[in-house]
Short mmCIF file of C-alpha atoms in Angstrom, two decimals:
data_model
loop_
_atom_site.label_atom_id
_atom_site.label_comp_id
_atom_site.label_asym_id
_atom_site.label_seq_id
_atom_site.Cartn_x
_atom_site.Cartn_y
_atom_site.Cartn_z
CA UNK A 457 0.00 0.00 0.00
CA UNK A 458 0.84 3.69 -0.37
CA UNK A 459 1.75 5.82 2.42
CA UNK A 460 -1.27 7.68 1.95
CA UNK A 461 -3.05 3.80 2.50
CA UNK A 462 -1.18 3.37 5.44
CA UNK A 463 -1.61 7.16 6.98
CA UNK A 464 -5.68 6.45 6.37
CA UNK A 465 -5.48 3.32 8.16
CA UNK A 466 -3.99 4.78 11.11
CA UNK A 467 -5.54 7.59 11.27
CA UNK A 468 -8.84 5.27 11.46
CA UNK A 469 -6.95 2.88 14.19
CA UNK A 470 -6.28 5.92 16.02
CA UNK A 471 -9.67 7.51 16.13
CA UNK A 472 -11.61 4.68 17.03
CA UNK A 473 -8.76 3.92 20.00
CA UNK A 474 -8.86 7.33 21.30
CA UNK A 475 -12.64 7.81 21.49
CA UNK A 476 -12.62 3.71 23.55
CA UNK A 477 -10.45 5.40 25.92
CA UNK A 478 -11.98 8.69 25.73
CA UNK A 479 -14.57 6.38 27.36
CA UNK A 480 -12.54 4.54 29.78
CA UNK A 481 -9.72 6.54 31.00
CA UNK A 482 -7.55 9.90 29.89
CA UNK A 483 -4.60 8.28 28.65
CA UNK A 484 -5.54 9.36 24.77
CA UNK A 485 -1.82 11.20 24.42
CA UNK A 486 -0.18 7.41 24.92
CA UNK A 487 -2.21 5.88 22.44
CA UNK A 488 -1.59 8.82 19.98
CA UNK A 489 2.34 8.54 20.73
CA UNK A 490 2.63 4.90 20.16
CA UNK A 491 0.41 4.81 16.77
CA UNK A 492 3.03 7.58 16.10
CA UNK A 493 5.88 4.82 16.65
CA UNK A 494 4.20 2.22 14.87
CA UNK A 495 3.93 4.21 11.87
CA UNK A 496 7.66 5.35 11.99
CA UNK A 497 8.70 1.61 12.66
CA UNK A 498 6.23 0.66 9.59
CA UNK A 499 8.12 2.84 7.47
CA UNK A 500 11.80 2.04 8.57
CA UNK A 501 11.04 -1.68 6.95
CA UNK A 502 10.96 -0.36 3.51
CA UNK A 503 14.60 0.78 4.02
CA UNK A 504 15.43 -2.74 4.72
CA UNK A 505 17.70 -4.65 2.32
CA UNK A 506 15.59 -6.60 0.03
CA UNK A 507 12.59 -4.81 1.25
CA UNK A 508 11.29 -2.55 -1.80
CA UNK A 509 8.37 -1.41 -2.97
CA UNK A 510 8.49 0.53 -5.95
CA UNK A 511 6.35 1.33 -8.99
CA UNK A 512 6.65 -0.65 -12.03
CA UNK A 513 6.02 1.70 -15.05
CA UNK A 514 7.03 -1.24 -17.59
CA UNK A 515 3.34 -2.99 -15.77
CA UNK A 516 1.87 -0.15 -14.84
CA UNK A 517 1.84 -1.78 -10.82
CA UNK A 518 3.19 -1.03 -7.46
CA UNK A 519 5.78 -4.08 -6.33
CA UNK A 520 6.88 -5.66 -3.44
CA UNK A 521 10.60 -6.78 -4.45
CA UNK A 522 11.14 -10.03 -5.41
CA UNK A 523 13.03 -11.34 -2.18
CA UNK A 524 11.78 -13.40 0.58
CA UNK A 525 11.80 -10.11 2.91
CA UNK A 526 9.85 -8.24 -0.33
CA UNK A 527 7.58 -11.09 -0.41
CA UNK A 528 6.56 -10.98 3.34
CA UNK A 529 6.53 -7.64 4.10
CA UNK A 530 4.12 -7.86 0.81
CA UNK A 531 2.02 -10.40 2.84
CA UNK A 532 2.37 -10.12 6.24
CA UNK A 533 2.96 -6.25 7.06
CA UNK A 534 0.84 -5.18 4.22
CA UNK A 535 -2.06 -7.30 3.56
CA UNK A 536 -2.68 -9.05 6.56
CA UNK A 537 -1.87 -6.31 9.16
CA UNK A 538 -4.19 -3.58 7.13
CA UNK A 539 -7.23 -6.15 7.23
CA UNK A 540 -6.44 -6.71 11.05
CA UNK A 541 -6.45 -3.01 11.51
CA UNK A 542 -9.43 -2.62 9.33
CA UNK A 543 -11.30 -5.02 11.70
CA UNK A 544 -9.77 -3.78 14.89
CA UNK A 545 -11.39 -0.27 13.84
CA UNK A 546 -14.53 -2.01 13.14
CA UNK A 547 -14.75 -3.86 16.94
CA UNK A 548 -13.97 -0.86 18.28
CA UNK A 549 -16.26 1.30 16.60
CA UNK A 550 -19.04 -1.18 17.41
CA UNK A 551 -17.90 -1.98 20.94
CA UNK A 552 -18.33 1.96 21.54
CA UNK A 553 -21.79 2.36 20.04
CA UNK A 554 -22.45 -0.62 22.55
CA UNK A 555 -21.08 1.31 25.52
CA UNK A 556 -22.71 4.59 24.13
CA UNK A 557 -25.96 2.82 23.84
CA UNK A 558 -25.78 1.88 27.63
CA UNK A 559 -24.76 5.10 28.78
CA UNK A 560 -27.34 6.70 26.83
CA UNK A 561 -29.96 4.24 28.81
CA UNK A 562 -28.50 5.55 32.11
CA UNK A 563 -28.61 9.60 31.29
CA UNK A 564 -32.00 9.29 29.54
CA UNK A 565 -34.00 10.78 32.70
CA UNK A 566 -32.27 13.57 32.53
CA UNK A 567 -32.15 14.46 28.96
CA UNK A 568 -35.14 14.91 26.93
CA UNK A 569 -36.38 12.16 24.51
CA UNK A 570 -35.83 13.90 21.33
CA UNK A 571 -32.33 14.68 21.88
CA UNK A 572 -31.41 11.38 23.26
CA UNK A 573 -32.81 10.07 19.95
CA UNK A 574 -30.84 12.33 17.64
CA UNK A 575 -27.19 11.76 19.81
CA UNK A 576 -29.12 7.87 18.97
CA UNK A 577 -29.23 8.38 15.24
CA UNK A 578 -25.54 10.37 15.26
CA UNK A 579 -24.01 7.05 17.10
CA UNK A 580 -25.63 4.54 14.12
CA UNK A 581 -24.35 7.24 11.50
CA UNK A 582 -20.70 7.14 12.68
CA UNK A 583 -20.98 3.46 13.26
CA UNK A 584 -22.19 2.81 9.71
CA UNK A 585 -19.25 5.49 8.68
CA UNK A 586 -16.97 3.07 9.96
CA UNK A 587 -18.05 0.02 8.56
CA UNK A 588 -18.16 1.28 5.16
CA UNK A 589 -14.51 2.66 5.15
CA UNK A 590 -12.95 -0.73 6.84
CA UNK A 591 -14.88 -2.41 4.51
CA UNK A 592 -13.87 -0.48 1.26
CA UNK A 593 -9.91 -0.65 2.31
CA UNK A 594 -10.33 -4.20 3.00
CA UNK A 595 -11.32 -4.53 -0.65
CA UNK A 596 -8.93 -2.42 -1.54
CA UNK A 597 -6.23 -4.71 0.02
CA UNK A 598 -8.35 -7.92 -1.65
CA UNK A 599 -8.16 -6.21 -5.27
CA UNK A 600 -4.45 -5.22 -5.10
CA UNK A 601 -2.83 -8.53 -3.55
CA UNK A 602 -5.56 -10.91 -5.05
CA UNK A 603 -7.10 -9.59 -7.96
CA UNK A 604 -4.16 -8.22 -9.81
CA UNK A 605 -2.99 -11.90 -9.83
CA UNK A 606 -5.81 -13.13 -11.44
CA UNK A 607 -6.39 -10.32 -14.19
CA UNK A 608 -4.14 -10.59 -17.21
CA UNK A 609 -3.02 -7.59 -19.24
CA UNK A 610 -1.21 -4.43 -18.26
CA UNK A 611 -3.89 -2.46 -17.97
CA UNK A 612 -6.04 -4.48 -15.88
CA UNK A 613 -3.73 -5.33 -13.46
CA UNK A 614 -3.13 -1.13 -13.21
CA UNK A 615 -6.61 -0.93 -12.59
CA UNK A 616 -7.06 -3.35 -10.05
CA UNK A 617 -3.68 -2.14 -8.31
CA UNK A 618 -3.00 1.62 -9.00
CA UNK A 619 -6.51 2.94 -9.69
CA UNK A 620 -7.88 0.74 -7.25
CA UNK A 621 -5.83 2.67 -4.38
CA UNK A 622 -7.38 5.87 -5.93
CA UNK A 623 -10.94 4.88 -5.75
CA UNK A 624 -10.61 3.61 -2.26
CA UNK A 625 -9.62 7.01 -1.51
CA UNK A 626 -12.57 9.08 -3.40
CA UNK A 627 -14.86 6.51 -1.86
CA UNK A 628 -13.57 7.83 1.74
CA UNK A 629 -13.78 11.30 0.62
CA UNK A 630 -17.47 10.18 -0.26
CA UNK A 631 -18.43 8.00 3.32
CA UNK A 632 -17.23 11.00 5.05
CA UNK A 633 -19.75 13.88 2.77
CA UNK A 634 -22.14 11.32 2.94
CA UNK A 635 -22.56 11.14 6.91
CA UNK A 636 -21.46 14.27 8.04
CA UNK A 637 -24.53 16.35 7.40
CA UNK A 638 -21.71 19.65 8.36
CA UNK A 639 -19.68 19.24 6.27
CA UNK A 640 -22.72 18.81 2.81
CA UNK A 641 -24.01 22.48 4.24
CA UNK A 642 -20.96 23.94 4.09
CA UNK A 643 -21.11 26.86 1.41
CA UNK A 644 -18.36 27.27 -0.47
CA UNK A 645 -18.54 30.78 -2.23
CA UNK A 646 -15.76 31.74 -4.50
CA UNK A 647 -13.61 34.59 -3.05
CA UNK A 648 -12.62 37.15 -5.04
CA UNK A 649 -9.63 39.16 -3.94
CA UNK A 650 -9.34 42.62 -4.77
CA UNK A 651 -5.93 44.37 -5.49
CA UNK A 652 -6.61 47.88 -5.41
CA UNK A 653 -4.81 49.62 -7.85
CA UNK A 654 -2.40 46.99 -8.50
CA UNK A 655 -2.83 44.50 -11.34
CA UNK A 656 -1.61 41.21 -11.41
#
């Protein structure tokens, strides 16, 4: 995966951690710090001997090198450690809507019914947010290790590797307009600067 892959996958790991402790305890800093050093470690394997990944341009696809550490950082660090992050976001996530639920049975004398709905329907919205991003990088990671093996042709396997990565990536951009009723009512008016007497 790109760096971008892996930043978005952490980025979701690290979210869904810090709002599980934000419910158990105030140590969010210390899970912050360490996602921090498992990213930097993550990125100090590349620089391994044996340990590319690089961009074909003669296949149009991103490549693991063709060693045995190429070949298991390919499978191991890549594939299966961004699915297991995928569905550690997703256990999370849903483990906190479960907590939130039960919390939300415990306050509801003293908040009014309609408002203990709509925090209700927020809860299900971010929950269903995360689902549908674990669940498009997970078949992001099936398409590029899996799917480019099966396809033949250069451009095929580009599009099930390359543009692949890039769809995943819209698609986020899309989950995150799509449940974030803020951020659709957000006007975005053109600015026009003036320079005075100046022209430019």
């Amino acid at each position: 995966m790109s760096d971008e892959d892996w930043i978005t996958l952490h980025n979701q790991q690290t979210i869904a951690a810090s709002v599980m402790l934000g419910i158990f305890a105030r140590h969010t800093h210390l899970v912050i710090l360490s996602y921090w050093g498992i990213c930097l470690l993550h990125a100090c394997i590349y620089f391994g001997d044996g340990c590319d990944f690089y961009y074909n341009s003669e296949v149009f696809h991103w490549q693991f090198a063709d060693t045995p550490c190429g070949q298991t950082v390919g499978f191991w660090l890549d594939f299966i450690f961004g699915c297991t992050i995928c569905c550690v976001v997703l256990f999370l996530d849903f483990l906190c809507l479960i907590i939130m639920k039960k919390n939300n049975r415990i306050i509801a004398g003293a908040m009014q019914s309609e408002e203990i709905s709509r925090r209700s329907r927020r809860e299900a919205q971010f929950m269903i947010q995360a689902c549908c991003t674990g669940v498009l990088f997970t078949l992001m990671l099936f398409s590029f290790h899996y799917l480019s093996r099966i396809v033949t042709g250069v451009w095929a396997v580009a599009a099930t590797t390359t543009l692949m990565w890039e769809l995943a990536h819209l698609g986020d951009g899309i989950i995150l307009f799509a449940f974030n009723n803020e951020l659709r009512k957000v006007n975005h008016t053109p600015v026009t600067v003036s320079s005075g007497t100046k022209r430019f």
